[in-house]
CSV table of C-alpha atoms in Angstrom, one decimal:
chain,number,residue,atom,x,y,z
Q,1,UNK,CA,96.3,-9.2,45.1
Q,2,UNK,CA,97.5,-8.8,48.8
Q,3,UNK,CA,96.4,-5.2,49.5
Q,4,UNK,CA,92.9,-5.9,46.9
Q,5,UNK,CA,92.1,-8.6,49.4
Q,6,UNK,CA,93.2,-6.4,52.4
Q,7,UNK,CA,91.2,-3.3,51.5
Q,8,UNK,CA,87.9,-5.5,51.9
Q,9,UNK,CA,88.8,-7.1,55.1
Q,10,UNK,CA,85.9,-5.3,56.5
Q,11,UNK,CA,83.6,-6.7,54.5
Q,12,UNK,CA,84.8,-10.4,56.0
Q,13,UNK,CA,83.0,-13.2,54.4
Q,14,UNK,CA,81.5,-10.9,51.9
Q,15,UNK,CA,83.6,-11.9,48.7
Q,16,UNK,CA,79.7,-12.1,46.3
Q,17,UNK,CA,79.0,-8.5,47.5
Q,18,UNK,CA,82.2,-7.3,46.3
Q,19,UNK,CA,82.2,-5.7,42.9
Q,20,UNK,CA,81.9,-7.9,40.3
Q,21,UNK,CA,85.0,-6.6,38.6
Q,22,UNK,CA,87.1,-6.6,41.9
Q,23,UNK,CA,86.1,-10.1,42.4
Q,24,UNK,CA,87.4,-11.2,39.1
Q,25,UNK,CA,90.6,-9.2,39.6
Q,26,UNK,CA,91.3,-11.1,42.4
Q,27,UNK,CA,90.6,-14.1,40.8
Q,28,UNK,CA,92.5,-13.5,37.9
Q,29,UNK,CA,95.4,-12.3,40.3
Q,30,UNK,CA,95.4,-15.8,42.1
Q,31,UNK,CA,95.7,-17.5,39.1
Q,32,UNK,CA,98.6,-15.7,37.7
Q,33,UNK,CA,100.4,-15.7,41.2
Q,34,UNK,CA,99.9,-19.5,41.0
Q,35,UNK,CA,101.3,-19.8,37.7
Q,36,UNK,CA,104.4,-17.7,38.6
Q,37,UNK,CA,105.5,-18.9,42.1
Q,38,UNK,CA,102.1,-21.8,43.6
Q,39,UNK,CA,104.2,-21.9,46.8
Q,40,UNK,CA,104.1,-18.3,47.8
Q,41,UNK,CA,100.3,-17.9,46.6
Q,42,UNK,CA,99.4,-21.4,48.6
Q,43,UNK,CA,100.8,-19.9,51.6
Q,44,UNK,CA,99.0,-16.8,50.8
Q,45,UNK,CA,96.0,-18.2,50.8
Q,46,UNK,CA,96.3,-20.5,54.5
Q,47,UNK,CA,97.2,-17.0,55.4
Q,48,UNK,CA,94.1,-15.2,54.2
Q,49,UNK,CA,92.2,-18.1,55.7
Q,50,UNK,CA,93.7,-17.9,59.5
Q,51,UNK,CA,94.4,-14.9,60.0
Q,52,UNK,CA,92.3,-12.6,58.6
Q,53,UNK,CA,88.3,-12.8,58.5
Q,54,UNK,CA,88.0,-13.4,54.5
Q,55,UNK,CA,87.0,-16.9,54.6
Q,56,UNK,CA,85.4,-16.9,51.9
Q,57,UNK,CA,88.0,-15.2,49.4
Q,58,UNK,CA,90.3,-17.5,50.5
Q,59,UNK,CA,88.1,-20.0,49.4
Q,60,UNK,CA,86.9,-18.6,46.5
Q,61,UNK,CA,91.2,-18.3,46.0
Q,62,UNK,CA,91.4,-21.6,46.3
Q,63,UNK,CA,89.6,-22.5,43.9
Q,64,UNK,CA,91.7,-20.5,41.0
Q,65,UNK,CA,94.5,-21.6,42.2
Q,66,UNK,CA,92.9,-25.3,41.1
Q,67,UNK,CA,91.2,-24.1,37.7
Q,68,UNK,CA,94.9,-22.6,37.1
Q,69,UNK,CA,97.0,-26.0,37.8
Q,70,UNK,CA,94.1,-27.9,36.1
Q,71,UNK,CA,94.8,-25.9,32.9
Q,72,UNK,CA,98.0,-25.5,32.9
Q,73,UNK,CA,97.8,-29.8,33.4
Q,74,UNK,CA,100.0,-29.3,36.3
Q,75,UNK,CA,100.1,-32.1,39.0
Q,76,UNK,CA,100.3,-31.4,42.7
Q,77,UNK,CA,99.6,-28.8,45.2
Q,78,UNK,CA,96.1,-28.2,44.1
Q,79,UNK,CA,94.4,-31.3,46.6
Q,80,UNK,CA,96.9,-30.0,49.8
Q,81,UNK,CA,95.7,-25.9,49.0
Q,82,UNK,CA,91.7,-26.9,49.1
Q,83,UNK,CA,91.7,-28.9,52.6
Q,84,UNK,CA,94.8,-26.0,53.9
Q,85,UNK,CA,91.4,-23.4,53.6
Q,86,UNK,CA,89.0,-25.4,55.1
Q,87,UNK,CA,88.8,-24.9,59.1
Q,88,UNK,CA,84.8,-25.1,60.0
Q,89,UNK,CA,82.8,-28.0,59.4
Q,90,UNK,CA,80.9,-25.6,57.2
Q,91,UNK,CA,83.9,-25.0,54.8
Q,92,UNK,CA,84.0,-28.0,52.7
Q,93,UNK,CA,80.3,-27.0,52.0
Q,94,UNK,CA,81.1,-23.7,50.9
Q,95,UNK,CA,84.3,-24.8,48.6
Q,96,UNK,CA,81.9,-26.7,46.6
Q,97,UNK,CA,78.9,-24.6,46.2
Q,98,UNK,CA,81.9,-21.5,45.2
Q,99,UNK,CA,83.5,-24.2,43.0
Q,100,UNK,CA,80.3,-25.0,41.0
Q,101,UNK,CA,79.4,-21.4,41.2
Q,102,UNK,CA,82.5,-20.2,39.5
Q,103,UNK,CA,83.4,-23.2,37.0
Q,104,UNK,CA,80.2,-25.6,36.6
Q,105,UNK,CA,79.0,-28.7,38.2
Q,106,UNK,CA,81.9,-30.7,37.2
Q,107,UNK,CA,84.0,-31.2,40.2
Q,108,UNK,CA,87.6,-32.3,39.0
Q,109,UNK,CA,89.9,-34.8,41.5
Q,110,UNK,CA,91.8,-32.5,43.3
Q,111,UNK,CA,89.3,-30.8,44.9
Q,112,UNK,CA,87.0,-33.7,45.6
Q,113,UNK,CA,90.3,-35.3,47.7
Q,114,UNK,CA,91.2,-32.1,49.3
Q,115,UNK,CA,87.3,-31.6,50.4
Q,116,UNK,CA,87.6,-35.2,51.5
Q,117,UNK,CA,90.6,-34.8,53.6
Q,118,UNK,CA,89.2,-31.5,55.3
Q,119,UNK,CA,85.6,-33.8,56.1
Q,120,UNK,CA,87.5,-36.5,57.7
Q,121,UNK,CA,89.4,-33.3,60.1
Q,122,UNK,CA,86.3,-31.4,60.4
Q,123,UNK,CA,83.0,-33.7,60.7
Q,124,UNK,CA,81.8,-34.5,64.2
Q,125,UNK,CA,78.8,-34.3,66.4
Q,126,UNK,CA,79.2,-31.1,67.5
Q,127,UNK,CA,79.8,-29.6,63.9
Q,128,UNK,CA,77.0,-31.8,62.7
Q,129,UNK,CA,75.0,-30.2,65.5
Q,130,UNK,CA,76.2,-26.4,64.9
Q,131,UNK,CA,77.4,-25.9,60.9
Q,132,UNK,CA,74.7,-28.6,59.2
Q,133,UNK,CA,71.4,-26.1,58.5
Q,134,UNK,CA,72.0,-25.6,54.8
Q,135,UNK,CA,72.1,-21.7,55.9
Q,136,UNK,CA,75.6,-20.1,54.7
Q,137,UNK,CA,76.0,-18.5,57.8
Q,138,UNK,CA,78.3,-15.8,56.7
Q,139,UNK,CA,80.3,-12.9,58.7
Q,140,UNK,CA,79.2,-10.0,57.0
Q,141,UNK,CA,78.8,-6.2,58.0
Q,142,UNK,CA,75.0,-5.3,59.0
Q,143,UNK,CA,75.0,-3.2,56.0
Q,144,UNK,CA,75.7,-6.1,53.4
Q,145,UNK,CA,72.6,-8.1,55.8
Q,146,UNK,CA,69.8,-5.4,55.1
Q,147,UNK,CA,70.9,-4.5,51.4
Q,148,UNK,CA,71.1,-6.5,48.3
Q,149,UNK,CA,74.0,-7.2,46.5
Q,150,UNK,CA,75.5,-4.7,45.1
Q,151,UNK,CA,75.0,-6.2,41.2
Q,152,UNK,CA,72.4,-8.4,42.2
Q,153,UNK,CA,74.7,-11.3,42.4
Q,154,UNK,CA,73.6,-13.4,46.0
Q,155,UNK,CA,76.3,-15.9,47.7
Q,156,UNK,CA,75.9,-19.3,46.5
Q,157,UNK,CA,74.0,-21.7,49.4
Q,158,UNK,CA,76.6,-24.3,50.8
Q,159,UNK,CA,76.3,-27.4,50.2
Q,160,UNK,CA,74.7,-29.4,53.5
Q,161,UNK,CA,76.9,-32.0,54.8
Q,162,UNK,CA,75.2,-35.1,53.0
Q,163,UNK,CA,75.5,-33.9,50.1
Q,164,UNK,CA,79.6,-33.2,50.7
Q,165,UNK,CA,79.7,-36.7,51.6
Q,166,UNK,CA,77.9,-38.2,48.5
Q,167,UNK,CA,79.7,-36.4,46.4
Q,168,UNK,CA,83.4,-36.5,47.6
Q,169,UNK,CA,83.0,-40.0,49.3
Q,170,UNK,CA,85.6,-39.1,52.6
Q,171,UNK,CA,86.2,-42.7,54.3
Q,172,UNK,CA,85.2,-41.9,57.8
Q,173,UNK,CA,88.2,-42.3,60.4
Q,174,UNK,CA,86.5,-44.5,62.7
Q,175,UNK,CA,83.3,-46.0,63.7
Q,176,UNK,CA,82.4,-42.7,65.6
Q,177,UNK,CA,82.9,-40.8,62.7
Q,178,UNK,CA,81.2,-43.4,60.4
Q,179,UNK,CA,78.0,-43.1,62.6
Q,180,UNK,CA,78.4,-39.1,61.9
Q,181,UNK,CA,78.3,-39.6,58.4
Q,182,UNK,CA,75.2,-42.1,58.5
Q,183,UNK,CA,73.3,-39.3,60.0
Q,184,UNK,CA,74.2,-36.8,58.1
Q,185,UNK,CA,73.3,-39.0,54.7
Q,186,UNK,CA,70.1,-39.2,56.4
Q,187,UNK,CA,69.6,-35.6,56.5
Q,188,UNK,CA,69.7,-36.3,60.6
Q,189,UNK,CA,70.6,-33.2,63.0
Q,190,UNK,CA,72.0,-33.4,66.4
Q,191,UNK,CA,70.7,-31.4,69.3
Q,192,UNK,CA,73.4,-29.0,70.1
Q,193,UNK,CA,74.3,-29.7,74.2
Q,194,UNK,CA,75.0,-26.9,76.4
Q,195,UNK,CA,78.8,-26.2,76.5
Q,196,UNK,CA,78.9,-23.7,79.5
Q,197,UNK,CA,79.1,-20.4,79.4
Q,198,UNK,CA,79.0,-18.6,75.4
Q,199,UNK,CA,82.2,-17.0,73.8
Q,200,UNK,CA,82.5,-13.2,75.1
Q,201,UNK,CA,81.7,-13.0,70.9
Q,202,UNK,CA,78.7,-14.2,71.7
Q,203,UNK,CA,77.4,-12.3,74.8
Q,204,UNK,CA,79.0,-8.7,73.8
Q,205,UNK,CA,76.3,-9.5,70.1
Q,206,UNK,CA,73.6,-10.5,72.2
Q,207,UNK,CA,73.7,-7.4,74.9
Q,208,UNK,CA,70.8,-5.6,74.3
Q,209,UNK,CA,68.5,-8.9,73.9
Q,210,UNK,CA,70.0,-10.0,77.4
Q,211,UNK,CA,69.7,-6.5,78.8
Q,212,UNK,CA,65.6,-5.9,77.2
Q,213,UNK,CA,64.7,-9.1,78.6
Q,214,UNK,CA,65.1,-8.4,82.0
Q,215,UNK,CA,68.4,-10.6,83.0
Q,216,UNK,CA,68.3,-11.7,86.8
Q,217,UNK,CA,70.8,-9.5,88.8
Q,218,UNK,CA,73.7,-12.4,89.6
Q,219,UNK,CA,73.7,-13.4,85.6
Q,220,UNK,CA,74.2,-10.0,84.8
Q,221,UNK,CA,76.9,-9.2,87.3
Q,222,UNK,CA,78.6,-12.5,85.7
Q,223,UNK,CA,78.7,-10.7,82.2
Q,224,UNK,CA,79.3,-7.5,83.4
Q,225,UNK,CA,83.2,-9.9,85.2
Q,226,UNK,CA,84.1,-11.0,82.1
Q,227,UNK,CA,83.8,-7.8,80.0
Q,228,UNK,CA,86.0,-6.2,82.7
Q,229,UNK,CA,88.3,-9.1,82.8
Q,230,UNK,CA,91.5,-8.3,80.1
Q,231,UNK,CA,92.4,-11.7,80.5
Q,232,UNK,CA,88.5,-12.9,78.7
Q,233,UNK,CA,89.0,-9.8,76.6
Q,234,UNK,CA,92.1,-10.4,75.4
Q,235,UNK,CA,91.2,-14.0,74.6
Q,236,UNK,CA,87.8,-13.4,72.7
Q,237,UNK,CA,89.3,-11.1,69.6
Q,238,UNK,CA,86.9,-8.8,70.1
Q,239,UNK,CA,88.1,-5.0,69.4
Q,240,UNK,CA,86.9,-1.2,70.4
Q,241,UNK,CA,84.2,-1.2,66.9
Q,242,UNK,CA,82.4,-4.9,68.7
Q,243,UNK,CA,82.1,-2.7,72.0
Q,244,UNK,CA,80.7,0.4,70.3
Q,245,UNK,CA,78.1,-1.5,68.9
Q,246,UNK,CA,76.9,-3.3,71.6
Q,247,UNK,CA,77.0,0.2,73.7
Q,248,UNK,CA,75.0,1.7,70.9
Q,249,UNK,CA,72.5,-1.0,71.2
Q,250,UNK,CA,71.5,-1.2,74.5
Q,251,UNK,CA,69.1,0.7,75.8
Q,252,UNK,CA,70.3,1.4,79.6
Q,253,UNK,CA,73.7,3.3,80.4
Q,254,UNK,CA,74.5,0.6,82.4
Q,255,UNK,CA,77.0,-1.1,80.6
Q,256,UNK,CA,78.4,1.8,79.0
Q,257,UNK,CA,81.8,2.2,81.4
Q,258,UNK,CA,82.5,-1.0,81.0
Q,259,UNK,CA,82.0,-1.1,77.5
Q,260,UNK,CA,84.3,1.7,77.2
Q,261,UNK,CA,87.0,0.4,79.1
Q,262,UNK,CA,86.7,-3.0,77.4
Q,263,UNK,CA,87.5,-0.9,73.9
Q,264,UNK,CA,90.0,0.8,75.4
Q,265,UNK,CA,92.1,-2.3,76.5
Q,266,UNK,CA,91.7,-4.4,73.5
Q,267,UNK,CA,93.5,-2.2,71.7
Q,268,UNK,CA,96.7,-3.6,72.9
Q,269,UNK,CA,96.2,-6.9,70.2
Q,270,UNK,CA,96.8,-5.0,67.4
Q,271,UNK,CA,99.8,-3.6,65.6
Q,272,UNK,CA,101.7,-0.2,66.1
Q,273,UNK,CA,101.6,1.8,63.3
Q,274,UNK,CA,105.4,3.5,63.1
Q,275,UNK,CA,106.3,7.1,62.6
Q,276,UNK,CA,103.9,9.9,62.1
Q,277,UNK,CA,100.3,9.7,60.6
Q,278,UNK,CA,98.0,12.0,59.9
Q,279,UNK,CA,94.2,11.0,60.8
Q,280,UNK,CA,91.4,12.9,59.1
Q,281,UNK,CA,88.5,11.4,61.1
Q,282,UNK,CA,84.5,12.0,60.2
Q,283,UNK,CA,81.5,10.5,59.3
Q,284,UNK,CA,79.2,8.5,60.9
Q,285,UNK,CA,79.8,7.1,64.7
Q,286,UNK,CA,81.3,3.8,63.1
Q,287,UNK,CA,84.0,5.9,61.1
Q,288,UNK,CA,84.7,7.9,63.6
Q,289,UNK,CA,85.0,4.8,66.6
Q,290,UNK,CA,87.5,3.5,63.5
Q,291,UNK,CA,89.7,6.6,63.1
Q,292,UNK,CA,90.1,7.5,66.9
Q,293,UNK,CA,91.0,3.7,67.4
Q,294,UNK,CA,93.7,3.9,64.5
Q,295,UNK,CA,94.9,7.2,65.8
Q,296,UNK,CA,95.8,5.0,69.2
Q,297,UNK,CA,97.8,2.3,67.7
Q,298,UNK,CA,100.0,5.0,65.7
Q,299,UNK,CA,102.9,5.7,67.6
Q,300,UNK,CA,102.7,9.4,66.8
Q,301,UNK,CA,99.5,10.7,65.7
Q,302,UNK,CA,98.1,14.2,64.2
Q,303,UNK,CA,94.0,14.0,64.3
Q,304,UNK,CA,92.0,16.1,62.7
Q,305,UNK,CA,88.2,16.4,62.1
Q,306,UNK,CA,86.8,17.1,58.2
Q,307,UNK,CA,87.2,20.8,59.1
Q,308,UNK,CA,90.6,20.6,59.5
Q,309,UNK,CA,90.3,21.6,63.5
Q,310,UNK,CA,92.9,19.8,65.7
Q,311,UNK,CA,91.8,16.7,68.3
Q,312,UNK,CA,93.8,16.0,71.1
Q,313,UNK,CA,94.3,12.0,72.3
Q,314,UNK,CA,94.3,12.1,76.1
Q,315,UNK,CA,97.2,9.3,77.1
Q,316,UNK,CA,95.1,6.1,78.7
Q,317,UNK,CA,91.3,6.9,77.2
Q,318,UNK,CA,89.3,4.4,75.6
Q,319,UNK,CA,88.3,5.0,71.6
Q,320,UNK,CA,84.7,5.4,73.1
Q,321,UNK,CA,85.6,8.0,75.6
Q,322,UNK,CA,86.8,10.1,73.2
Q,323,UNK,CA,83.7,10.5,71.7
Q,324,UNK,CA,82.3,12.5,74.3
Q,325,UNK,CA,84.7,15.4,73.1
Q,326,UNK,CA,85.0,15.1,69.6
Q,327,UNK,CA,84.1,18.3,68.1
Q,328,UNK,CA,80.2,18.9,67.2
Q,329,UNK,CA,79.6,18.7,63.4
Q,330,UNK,CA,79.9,22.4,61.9
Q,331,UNK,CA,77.0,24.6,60.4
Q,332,UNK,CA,77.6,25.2,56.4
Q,333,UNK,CA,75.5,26.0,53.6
Q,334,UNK,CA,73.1,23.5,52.9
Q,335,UNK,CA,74.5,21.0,51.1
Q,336,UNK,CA,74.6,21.1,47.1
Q,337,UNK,CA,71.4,19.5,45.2
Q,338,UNK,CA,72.0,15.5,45.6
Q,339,UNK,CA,74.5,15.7,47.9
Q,340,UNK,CA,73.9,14.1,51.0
Q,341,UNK,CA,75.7,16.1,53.8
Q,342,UNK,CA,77.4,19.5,53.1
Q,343,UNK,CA,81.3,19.4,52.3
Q,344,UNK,CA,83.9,20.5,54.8
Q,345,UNK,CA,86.7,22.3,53.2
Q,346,UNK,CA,88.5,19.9,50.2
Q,347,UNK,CA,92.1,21.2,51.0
Q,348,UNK,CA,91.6,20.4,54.5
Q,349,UNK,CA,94.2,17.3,55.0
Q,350,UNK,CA,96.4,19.0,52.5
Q,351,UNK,CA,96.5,22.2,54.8
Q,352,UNK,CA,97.2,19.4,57.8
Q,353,UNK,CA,99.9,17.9,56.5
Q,354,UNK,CA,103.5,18.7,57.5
Q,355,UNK,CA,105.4,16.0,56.3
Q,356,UNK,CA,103.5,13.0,57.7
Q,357,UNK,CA,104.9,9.9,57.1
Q,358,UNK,CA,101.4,9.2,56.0
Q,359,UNK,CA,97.5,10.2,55.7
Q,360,UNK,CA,94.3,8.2,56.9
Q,361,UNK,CA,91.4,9.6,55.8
Q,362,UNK,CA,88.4,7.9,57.3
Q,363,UNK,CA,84.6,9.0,56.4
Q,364,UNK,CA,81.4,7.5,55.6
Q,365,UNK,CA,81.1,8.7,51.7
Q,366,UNK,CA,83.9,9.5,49.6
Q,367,UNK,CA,84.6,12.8,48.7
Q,368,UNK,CA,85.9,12.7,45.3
Q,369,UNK,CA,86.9,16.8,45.5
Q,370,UNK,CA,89.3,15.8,48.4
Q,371,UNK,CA,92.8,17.1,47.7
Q,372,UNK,CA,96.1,15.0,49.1
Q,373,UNK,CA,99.5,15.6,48.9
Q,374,UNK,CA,101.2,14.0,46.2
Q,375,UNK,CA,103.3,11.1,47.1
Q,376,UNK,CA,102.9,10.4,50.4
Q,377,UNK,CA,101.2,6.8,51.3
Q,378,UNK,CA,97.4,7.4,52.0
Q,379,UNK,CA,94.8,5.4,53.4
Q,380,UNK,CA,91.0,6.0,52.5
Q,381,UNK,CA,88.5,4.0,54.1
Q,382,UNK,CA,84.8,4.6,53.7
Q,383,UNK,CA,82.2,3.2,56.2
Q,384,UNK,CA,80.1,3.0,53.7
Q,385,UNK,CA,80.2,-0.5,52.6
Q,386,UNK,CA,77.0,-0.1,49.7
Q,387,UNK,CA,78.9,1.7,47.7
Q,388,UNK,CA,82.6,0.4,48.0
Q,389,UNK,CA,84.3,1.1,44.7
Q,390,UNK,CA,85.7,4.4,45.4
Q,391,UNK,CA,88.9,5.7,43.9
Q,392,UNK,CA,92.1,5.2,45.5
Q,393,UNK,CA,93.8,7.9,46.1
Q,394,UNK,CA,97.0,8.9,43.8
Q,395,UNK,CA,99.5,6.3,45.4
Q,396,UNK,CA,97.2,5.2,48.0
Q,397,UNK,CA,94.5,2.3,48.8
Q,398,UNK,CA,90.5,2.7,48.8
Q,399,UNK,CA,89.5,0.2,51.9
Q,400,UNK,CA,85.6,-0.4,52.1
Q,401,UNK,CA,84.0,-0.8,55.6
Q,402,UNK,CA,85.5,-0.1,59.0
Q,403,UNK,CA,85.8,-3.2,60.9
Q,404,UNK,CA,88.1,-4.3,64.2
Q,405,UNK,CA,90.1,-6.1,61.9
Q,406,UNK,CA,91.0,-3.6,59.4
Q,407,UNK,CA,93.1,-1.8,62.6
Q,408,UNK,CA,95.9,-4.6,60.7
Q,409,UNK,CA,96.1,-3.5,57.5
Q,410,UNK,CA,98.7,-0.4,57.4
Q,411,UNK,CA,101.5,-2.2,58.8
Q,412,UNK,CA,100.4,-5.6,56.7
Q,413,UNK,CA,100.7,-3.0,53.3
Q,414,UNK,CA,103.5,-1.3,54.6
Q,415,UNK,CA,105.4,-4.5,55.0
Q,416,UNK,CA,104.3,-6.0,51.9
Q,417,UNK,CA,105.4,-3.2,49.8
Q,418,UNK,CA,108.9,-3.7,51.3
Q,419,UNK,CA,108.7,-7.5,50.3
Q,420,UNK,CA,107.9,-8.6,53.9
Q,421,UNK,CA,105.0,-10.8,53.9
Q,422,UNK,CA,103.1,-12.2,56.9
Q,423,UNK,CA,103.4,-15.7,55.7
């Protein structure tokens, strides 16, 4: 259940484009971690919720853990999990429309109270004003955005905020909050006020609509300070794959240094991977911004393009920089009829290997005729995230999409596997 829910991390808040029979794997997982020990899956799934970006499988989590208490007739626990998953002012909206989605329109107790308790922590003005559209707003990779779901299965619409209050009836904590909830039965919005200056988040997304629209000199200078500041770095989560994309979507060169630097630097947030990893990198410029960053945060790292030729990690260099020298793709035979590229060399990684501690392989299609060693750990992430239900490797995990966040998951699997959980 742990690593299942790690290997889509990419994929964020896209737990309804999963495969149907991955989804109902983890489901079914929750529910008999929650029969066998509800305290370690509860903190499981607060975990999943803050400190990862699957919001909506924790939710969705939540919600077996319930349906398994409820049938079980189990008292307890099940009220306290729903409101420990619901952070944004959105959430409770999302809980319900999941819960209705999964297990029909009757809502049992426990989650009407723990919805309640997370509405009377969550609903203001300013979530009124920011999280009320009836939109699900969802995190999800551009890929998942522009395609439909993958069995034709679309994320249930969240519920809007007067409709959470009618049907969980919170009791508002005072008369500021009761004049919240007055509006939003209404159907009321708030104008969202001006807050200052947007999250780095925020600007780094929006770079190539503030560049194309012609932004005065001094504004632009004042984005260009806080992209080069580590401190504002540091602080907005952001990693190297957020600054690749915005560099590949501006139009000028401008910002390109500094997007490059910025990659570089917030590297330092996430883990070391220990010992000595192999790193078959190729693909598309997504994959490969993924399998140089990787290579960085190893503490001892052997990469090597799908060809099986050597790349050197110059000490200091951002991801992005290193781009600029990775090798040019090779000319083969064209490729076999309804095959999309032509195949490097299948025994490539297996020629590589000299007794790695373990092998990332990361490329935008799996190649099923890839050959691995035999018992060592391995790693396969595809950037393709249309097609995510490759095969695991023998002894190793299949991770779909290559997102900043999914630079955690080897140590997190690593750790797990010696019974060391993060929570």
């Amino acid at each position: 259940m742990f690593t299942l829910a790690l290997s889509r991390v990419a994929l964020a808040d896209g737990f309804f484009v999963w495969p149907r029979a991955d989804r109902d794997r983890f489901l079914l997982l929750v529910r008999r971690a929650t029969a066998d020990d509800p305290e370690w899956t509860a903190r499981f799934l607060r975990w999943l919720r803050t400190s990862t970006p699957l919001r909506i499988p924790a939710i969705a989590g939540a919600c077996a853990f319930v349906r398994e208490r409820l049938e079980r007739q189990v008292g307890g626990r099940s009220r306290q999990v729903v409101s420990s998953v619901l952070l944004r002012a959105d959430d409770p909206g999302h809980l319900l429309a999941t819960w209705r989605h999964l297990y029909g329109q009757a809502v049992p107790k426990p989650v009407k109270r723990g919805v309640a308790d997370a509405v009377v922590r969550l609903y203001d003005e300013a979530g009124l004003a920011r999280h009320d559209t009836g939109g699900r707003r969802l995190n999800l990779p551009m890929a998942a955005w522009t395609s439909e779901p993958w069995d034709g299965l679309a994320p249930p619409r969240p519920y809007r905020f007067g409709d959470v209050i009618r049907l969980v009836h919170p009791v508002p904590r005072d008369a500021r909050q009761a004049e919240v909830f007055r509006r939003a039965l209404a159907g009321q919005r708030l104008r969202q006020e001006n807050r200052g200056d947007p999250p780095l988040r925020e600007v780094v997304a929006s770079l190539r609509r503030l560049d194309g629209a012609g932004t005065p000199f001094e504004d632009a200078m004042e984005v260009a300070e806080r992209i080069a500041d580590p401190a504002v770095v540091a602080a907005s989560g952001l990693g190297p794959l957020a600054f690749a994309a915005a560099r590949r979507a501006v139009g000028t060169s401008r910002w390109n240094a500094l997007l490059e630097d910025a990659a570089g630097r917030s590297l330092s947030r996430f883990p070391e991977i220990p010992g000595w990893t192999l790193v078959m990198v190729g693909g598309d410029p997504s994959a490969r911004v993924f399998g140089l960053s990787l290579a960085r945060r190893c503490a001892h790292a052997d990469v090597i393009d799908h060809w099986g030729r050597p790349f050197e990690l110059v000490d200091g260099d951002s991801p992005l920089h290193d781009l600029y020298r990775w090798p040019p793709a090779r000319r083969s035979a064209p490729p076999p009829a309804g095959a999309r590229t032509a195949r490097a060399p299948a025994t490539a990684a297996a020629e590589a290997f000299a007794g790695h501690d373990r092998i990332v392989v990361v490329e935008t299609y799996a190649d099923p005729s890839r050959v691995l060693p035999l018992g060592v750990p391995a790693y396969h992430w595809t950037s393709d995230v249309t097609n995510p239900g490759h095969e695991a490797p023998p002894g190793g995990v299949a991770l779909a999409g290559v997102g900043d966040e999914a630079l955690r998951v080897i140590p997190w699997v690593e750790d797990a596997r010696r019974g060391r959980f993060p929570f």
